[in-house]
Tab-separated table of C-alpha atoms in Angstrom:
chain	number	residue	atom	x	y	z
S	1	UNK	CA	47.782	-27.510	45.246
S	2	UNK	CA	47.632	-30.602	42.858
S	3	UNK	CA	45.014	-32.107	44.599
S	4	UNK	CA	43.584	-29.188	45.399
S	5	UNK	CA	43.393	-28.145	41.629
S	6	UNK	CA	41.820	-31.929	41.047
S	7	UNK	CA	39.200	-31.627	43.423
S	8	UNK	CA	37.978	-28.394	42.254
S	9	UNK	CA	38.010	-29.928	38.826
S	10	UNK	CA	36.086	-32.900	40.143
S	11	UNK	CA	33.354	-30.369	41.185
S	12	UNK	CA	33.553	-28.128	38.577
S	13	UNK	CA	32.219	-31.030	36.693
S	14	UNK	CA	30.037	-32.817	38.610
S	15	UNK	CA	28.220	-29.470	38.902
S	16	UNK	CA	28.162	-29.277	34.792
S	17	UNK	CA	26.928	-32.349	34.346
S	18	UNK	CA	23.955	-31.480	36.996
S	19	UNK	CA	23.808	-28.474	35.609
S	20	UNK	CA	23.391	-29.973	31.792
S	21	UNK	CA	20.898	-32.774	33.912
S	22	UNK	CA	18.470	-30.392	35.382
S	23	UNK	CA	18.149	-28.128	32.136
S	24	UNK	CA	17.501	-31.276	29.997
S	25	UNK	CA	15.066	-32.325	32.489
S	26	UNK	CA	13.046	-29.251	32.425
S	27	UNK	CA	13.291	-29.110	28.571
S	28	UNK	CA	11.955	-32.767	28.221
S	29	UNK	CA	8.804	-31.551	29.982
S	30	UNK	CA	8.115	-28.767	28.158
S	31	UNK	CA	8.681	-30.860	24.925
S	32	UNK	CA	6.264	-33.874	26.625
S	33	UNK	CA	3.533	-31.008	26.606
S	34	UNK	CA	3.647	-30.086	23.267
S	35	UNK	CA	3.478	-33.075	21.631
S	36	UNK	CA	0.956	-35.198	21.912
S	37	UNK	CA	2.286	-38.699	20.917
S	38	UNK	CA	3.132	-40.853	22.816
S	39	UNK	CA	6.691	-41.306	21.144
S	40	UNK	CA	8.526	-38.501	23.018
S	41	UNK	CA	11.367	-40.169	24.957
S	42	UNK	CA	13.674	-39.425	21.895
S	43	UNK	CA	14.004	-35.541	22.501
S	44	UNK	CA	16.843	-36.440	24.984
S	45	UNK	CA	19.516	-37.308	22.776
S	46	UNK	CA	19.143	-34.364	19.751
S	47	UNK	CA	19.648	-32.029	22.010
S	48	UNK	CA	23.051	-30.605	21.645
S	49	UNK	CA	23.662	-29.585	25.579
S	50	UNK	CA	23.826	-32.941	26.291
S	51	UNK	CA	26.645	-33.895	23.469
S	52	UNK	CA	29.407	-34.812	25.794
S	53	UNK	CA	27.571	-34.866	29.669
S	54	UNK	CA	26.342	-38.520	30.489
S	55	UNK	CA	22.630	-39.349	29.555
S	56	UNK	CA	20.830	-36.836	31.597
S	57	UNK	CA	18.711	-40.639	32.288
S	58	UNK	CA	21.560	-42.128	34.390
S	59	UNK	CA	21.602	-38.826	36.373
S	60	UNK	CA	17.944	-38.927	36.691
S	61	UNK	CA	18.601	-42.293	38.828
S	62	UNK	CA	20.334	-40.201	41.600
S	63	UNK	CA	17.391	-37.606	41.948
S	64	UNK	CA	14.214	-39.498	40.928
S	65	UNK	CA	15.211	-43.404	41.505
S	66	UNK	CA	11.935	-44.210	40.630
S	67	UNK	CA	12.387	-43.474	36.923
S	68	UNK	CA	14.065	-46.704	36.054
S	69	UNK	CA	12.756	-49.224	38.576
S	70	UNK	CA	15.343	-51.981	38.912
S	71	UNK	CA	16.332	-53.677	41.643
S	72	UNK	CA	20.285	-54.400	42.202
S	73	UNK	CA	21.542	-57.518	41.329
S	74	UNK	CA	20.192	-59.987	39.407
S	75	UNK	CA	16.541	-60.717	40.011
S	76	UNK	CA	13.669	-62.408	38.729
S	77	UNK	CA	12.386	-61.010	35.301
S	78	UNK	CA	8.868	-61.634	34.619
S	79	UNK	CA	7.816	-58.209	32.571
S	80	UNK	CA	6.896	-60.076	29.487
S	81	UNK	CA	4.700	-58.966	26.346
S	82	UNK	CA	2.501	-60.633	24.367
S	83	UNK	CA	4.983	-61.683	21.654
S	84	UNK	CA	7.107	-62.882	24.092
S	85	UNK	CA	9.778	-59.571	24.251
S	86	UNK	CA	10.899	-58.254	27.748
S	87	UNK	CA	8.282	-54.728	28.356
S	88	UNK	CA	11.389	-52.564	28.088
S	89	UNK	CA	11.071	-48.707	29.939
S	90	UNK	CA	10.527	-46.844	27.071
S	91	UNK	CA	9.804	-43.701	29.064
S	92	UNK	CA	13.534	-43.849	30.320
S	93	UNK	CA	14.495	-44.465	27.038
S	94	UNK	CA	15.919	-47.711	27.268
S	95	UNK	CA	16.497	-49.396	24.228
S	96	UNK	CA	17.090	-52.854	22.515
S	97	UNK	CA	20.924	-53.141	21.570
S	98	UNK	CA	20.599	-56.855	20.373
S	99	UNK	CA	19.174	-60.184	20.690
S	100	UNK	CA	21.151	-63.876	21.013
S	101	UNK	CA	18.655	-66.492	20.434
S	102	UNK	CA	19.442	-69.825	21.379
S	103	UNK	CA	21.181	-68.490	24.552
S	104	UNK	CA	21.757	-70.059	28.045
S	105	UNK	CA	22.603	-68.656	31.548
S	106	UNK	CA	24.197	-70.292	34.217
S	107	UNK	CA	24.270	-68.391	37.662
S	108	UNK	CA	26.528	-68.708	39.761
S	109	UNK	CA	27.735	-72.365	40.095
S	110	UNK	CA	23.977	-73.584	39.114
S	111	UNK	CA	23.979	-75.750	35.546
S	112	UNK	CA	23.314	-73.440	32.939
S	113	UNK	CA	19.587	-73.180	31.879
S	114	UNK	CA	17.678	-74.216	28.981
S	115	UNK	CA	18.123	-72.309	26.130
S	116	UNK	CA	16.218	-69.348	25.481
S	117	UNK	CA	16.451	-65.755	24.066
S	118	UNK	CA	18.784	-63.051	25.368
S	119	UNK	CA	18.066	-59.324	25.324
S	120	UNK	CA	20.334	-56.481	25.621
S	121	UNK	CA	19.137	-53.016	26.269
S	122	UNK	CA	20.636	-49.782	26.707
S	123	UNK	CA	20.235	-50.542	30.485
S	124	UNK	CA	20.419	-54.192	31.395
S	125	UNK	CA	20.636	-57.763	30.090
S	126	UNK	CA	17.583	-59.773	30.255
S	127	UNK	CA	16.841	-63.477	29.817
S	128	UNK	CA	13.825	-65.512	28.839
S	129	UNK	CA	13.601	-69.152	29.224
S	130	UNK	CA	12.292	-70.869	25.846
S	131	UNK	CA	10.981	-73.701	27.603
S	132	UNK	CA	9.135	-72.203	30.779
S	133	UNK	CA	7.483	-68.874	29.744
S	134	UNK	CA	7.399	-66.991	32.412
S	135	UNK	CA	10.924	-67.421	33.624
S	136	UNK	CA	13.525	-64.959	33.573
S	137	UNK	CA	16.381	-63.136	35.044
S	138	UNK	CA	17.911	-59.137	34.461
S	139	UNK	CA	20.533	-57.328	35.805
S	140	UNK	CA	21.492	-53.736	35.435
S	141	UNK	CA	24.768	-52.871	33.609
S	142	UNK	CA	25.126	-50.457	36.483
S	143	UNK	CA	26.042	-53.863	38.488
S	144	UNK	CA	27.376	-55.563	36.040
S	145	UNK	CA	31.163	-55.175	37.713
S	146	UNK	CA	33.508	-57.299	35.317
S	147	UNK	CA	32.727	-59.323	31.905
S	148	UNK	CA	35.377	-61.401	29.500
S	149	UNK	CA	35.058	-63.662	27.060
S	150	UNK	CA	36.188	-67.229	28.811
S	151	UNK	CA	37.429	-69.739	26.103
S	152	UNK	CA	39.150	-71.515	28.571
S	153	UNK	CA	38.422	-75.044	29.234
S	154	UNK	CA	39.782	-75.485	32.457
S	155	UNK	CA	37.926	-72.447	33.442
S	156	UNK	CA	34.355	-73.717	32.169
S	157	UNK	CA	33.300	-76.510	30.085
S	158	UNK	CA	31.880	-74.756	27.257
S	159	UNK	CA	33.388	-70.595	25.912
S	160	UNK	CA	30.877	-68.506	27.532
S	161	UNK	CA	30.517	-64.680	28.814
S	162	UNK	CA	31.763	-64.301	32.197
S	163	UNK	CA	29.974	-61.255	33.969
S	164	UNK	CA	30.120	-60.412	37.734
S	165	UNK	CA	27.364	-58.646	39.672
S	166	UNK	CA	27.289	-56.219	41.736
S	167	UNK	CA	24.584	-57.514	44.408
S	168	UNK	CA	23.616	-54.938	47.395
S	169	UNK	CA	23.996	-56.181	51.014
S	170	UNK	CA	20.194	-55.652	51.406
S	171	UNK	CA	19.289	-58.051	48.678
S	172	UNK	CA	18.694	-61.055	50.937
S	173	UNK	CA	15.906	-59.180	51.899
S	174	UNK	CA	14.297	-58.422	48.734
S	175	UNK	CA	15.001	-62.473	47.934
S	176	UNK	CA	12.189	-62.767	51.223
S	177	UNK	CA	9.665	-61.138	49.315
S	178	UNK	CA	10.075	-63.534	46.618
S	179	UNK	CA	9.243	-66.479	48.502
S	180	UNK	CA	5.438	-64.925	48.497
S	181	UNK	CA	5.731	-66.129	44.979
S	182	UNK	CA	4.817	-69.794	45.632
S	183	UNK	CA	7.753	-71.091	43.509
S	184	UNK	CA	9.733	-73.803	45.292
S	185	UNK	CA	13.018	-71.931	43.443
S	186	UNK	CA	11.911	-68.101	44.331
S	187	UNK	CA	14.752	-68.045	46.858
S	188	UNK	CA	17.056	-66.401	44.217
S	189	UNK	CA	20.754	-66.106	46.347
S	190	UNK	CA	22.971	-63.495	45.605
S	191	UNK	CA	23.879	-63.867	42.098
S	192	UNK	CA	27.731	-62.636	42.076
S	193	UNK	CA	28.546	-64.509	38.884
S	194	UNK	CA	26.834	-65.367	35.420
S	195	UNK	CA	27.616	-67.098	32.762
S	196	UNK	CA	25.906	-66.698	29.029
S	197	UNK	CA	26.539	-69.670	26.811
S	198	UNK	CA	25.389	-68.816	23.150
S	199	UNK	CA	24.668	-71.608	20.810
S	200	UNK	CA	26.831	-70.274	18.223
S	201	UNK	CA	30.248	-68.955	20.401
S	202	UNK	CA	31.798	-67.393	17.389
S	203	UNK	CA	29.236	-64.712	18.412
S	204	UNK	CA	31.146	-64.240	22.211
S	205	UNK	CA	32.819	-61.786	20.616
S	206	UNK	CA	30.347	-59.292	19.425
S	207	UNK	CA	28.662	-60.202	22.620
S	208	UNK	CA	31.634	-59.266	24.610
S	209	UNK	CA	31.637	-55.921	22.346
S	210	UNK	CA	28.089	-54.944	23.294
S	211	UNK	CA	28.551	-55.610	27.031
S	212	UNK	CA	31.242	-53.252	26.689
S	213	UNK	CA	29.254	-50.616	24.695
S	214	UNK	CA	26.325	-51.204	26.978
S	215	UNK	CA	28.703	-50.494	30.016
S	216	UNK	CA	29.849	-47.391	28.576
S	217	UNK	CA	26.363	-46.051	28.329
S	218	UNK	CA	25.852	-46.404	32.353
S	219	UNK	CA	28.137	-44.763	34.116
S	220	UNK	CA	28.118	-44.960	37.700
S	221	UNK	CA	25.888	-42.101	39.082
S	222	UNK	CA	27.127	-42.242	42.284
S	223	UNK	CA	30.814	-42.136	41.810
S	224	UNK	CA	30.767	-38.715	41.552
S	225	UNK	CA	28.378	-37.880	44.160
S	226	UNK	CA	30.393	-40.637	46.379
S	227	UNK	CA	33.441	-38.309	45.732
S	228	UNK	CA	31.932	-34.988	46.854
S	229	UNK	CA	30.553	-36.802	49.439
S	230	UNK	CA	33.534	-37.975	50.835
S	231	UNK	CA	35.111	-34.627	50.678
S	232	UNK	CA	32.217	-32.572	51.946
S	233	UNK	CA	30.508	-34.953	54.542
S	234	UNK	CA	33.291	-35.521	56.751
S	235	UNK	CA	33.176	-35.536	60.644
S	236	UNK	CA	34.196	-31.595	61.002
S	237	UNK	CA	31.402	-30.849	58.059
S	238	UNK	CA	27.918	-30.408	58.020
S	239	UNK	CA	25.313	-28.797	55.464
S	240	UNK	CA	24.375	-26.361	57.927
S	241	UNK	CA	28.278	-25.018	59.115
S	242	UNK	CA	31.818	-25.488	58.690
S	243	UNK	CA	32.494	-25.016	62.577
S	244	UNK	CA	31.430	-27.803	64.596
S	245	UNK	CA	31.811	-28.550	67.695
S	246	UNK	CA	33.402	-26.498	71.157
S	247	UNK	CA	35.789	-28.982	72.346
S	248	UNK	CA	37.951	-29.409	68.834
S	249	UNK	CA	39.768	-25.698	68.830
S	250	UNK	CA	41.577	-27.159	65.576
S	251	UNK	CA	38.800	-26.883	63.321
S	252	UNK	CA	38.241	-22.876	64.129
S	253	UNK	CA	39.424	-22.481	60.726
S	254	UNK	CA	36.213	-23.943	59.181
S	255	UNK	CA	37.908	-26.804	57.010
S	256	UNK	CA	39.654	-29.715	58.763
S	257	UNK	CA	42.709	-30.076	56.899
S	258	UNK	CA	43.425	-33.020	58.295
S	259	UNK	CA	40.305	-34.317	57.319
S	260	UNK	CA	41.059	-33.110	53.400
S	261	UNK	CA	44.163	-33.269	52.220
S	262	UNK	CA	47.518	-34.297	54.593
S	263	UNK	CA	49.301	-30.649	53.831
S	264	UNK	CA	47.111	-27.531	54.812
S	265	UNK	CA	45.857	-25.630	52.392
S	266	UNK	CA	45.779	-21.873	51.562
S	267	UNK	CA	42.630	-19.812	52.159
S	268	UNK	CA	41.626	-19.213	48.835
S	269	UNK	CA	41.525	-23.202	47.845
S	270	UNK	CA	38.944	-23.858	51.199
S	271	UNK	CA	36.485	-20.572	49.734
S	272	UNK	CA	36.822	-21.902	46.402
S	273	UNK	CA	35.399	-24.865	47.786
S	274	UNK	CA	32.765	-23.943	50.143
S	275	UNK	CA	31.813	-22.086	47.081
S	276	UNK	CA	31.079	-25.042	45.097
S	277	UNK	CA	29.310	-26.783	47.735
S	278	UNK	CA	26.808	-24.039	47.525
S	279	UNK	CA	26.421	-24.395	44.216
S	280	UNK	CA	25.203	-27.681	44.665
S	281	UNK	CA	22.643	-26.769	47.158
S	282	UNK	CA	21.041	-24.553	44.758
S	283	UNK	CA	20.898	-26.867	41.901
S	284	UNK	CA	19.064	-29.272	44.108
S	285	UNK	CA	16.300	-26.207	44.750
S	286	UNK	CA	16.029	-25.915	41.178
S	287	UNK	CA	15.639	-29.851	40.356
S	288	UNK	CA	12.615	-29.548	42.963
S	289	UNK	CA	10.950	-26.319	41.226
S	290	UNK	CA	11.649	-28.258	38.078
S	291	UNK	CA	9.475	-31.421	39.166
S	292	UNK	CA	6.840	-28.803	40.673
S	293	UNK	CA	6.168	-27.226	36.960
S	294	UNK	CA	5.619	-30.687	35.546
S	295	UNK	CA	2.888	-31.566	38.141
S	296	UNK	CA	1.227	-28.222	37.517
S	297	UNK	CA	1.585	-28.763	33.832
S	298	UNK	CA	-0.206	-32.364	34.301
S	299	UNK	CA	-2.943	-30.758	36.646
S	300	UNK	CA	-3.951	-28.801	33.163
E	1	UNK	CA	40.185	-36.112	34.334
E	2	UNK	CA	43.712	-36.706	35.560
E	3	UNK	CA	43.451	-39.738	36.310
E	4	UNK	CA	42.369	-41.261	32.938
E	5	UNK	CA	45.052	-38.888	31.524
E	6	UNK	CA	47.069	-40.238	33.627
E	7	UNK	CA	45.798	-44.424	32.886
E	8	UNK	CA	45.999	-43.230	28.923
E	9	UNK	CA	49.785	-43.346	29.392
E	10	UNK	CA	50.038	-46.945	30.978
E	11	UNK	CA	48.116	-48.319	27.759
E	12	UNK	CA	50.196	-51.333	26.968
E	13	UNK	CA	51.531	-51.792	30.190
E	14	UNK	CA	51.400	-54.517	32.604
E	15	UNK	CA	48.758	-53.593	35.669
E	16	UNK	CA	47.441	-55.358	38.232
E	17	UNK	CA	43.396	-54.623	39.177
E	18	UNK	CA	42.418	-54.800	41.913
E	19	UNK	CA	38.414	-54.377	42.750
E	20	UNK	CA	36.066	-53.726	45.805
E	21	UNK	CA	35.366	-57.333	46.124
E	22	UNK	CA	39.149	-58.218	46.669
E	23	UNK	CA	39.847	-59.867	43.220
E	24	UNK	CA	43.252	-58.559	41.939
E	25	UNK	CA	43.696	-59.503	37.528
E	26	UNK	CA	46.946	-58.848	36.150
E	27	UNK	CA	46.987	-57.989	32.745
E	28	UNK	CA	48.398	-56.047	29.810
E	29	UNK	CA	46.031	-52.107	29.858
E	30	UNK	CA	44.336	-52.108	26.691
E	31	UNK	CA	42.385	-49.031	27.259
E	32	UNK	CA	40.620	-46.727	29.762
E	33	UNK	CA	38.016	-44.241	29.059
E	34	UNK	CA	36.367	-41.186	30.957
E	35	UNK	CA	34.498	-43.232	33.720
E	36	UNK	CA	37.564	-45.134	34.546
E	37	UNK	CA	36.422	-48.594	32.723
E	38	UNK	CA	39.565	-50.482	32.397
E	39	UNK	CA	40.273	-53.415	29.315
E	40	UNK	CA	42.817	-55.644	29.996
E	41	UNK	CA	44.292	-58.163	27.142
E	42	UNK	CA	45.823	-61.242	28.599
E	43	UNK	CA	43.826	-61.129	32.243
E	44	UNK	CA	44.946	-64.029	34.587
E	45	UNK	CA	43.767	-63.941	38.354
E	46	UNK	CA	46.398	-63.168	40.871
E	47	UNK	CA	44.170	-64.222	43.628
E	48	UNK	CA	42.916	-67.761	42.444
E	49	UNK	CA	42.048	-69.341	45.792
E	50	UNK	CA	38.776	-66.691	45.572
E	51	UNK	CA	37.169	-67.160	42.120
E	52	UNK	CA	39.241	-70.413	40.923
E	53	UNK	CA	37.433	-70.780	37.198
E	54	UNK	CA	37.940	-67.232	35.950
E	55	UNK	CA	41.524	-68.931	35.393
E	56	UNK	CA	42.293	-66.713	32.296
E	57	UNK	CA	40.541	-64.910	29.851
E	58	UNK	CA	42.100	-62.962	26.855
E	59	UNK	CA	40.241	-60.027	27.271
E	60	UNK	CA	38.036	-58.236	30.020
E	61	UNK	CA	36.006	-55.435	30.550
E	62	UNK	CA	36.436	-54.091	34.434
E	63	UNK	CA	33.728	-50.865	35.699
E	64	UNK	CA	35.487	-48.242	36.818
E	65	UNK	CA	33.381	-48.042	39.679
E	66	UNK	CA	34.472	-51.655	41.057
E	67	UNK	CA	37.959	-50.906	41.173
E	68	UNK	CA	39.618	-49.940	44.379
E	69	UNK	CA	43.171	-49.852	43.428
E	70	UNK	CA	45.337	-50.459	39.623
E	71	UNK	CA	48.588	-51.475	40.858
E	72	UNK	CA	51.274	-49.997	38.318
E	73	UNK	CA	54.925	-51.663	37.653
E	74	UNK	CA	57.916	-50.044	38.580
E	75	UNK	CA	59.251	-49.222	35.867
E	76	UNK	CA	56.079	-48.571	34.492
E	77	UNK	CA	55.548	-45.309	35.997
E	78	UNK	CA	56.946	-42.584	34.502
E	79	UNK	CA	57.253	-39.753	37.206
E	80	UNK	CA	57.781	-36.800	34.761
E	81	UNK	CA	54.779	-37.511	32.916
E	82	UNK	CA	52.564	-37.863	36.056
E	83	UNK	CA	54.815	-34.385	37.109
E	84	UNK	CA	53.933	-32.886	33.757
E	85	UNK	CA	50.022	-33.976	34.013
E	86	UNK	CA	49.197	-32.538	37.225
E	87	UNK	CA	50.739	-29.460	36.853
E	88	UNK	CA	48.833	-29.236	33.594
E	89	UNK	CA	45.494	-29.861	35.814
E	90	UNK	CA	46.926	-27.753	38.422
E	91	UNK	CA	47.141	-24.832	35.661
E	92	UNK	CA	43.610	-25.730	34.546
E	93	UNK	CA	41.918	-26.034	37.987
């Protein structure tokens, strides 16, 4: 009943928002067409479908991951232009929120680094080292799990941002790759914790501010897949029936209640669902057809 | 969106965090918005043996998607209000 209600809300607007993400999507490429500079990765945010959905860009990351390529964690940051600014992915949209100059990181329980610049985009923090060009870090704000301003002493020396990360299991793996990179320090650990020290730490505020505003612009895209997931993917489910299995004479009904919710539920609350679960089958179809017009569109 | 209904009532309340990675803060709710971030004023760690210099900090920014459980205070929850929310979402569904 109650929970019943909640997860049909749940999908009603996870579909929405694919819904909203798919018809942006196919917009965007219509719009890329016409125009022929090569400023187009505005179009996104006048368009008034999108007003209250989550950037159509963060949704993008669960269908096409290759959009915004960043690695989880913190890694190595070495995308560097000429003038010395991080290469940011305008095509995604990311943008510069601010810069701290005269800014230091310390990761994990490492000293902090010499000073150099800080960078905040729409998508992740990045570092540059002053001293050694060349050397940097970023992390996503996606796995950026927890940040406070620390003014305590006790806690650290100097007031500083605290910020956990969010590092993947498989990231030890990624760190082997680095050692290619003949850099006696390329073996980057998982970072779980990082510290930014700004020169001036009256600014730790306004720092704090933007992390949180930064945040706010990435929502998880997962969480809401994770939920349906959970719901939909359990052992009596599969894409292709509701009835599995001979030997299990309890799930002849379709739905596992057991599996969903502790009290059974009436008929009408399981169609509802299967219902919705459809729904989402479709929408992937259309995502593909969606991708299909752009290539054809390129071909010309 | 029942829950953050739901976490909009326990602004100013005393809650306890905890996340995915096992680190409970206890702190005063400051706010909560659609994804589930939670603000807390006044954090201290309950668990200090784990992460021993995030001692206290006055205010924090948590991802909703980190935390696995906000433990509430007795007499913090209000039962008729969380009665009166779902049956609103119940209504709605």
């Amino acid at each position: 009943s109650v929970l019943q209600a909640f997860i049909t809300d749940c999908l009603g607007h996870a579909t929405a928002r694919i819904n909203n993400a798919l018809e942006t999507r196919v917009w965007r490429s219509q719009d890329t067409k016409l125009s022929s500079t090569s400023a187009t990765a505005k179009p996104f945010r006048k368009n008034p479908q999108i007003s209250h959905a989550p950037r159509p860009e963060t949704l993008a990351l669960c269908f096409v991951p290759t959009t915004v390529p960043m690695a989880p964690g913190l890694k190595r940051f070495t995308d560097v232009a000429g003038d010395g600014t991080p290469r940011l992915d305008d095509a995604a949209g990311e943008e510069l929120v601010c810069v701290e100059r005269a800014a230091s990181v310390a990761l994990g329980s490492r000293a902090p680094e010499p000073p150099g610049t800080l960078f905040i985009t729409t998508r992740r923090v990045i570092w540059l080292s002053e001293a050694e060009k060349g050397r940097g870090y970023a992390v996503g704000f996606l796995d950026i799990t927890l940040h406070a301003v620390s003014r305590d002493p006790e806690a650290y020396p100097s007031p500083c941002l605290y910020t956990q990360i969010e590092a993947e299991a498989d990231s030890d793996e990624e760190d082997g790759d680095l050692d290619s990179e003949a850099d006696s320090d390329s073996q980057l650990p998982k970072i779980s914790e990082m510290r930014i020290i700004l020169a001036d730490a009256a600014q730790l505020d306004s720092l704090f501010d933007a992390f949180c505003h930064c945040a706010e612009l990435n929502p998880d895209p997962t969480a809401e897949e994770n939920e349906d997931s959970d719901l939909f993917h359990g052992e009596g489910m599969t894409n292709g029936g509701w009835i599995h299995g001979d030997e299990d004479e309890h799930m002849v009904d379709g739905i596992d209640p057991e599996f969903f919710i502790p009290n059974p539920i009436g008929q009408n609350g399981g169609d509802d669902l299967s219902s919705s679960v459809l729904e989402l089958q479709i929408n992937d179809q259309r995502f593909e057809d969606a991708e299909e017009e752009e290539a054809r569109e390129n071909g010309h | 969106q029942l829950f953050f209904s739901y976490f909009k009532e326990l602004v100013g309340k005393e809650v306890t965090v905890e996340l995915k990675n096992d680190l409970a803060i206890r702190g005063t709710l400051h706010s909560v918005d659609q994804y589930l971030n939670i603000k807390l004023e006044n954090t201290r760690v309950v668990d200090q043996d784990k992460y021993p210099h995030m001692l206290s900090v006055r205010n924090c920014f948590i991802r909703g998607s980190v935390v696995r459980y906000v433990l509430l205070p007795q007499d913090g929850v209000d039962i008729d209000i969380l009665h009166d929310a779902t049956r609103r979402e119940a209504r709605g569904g």
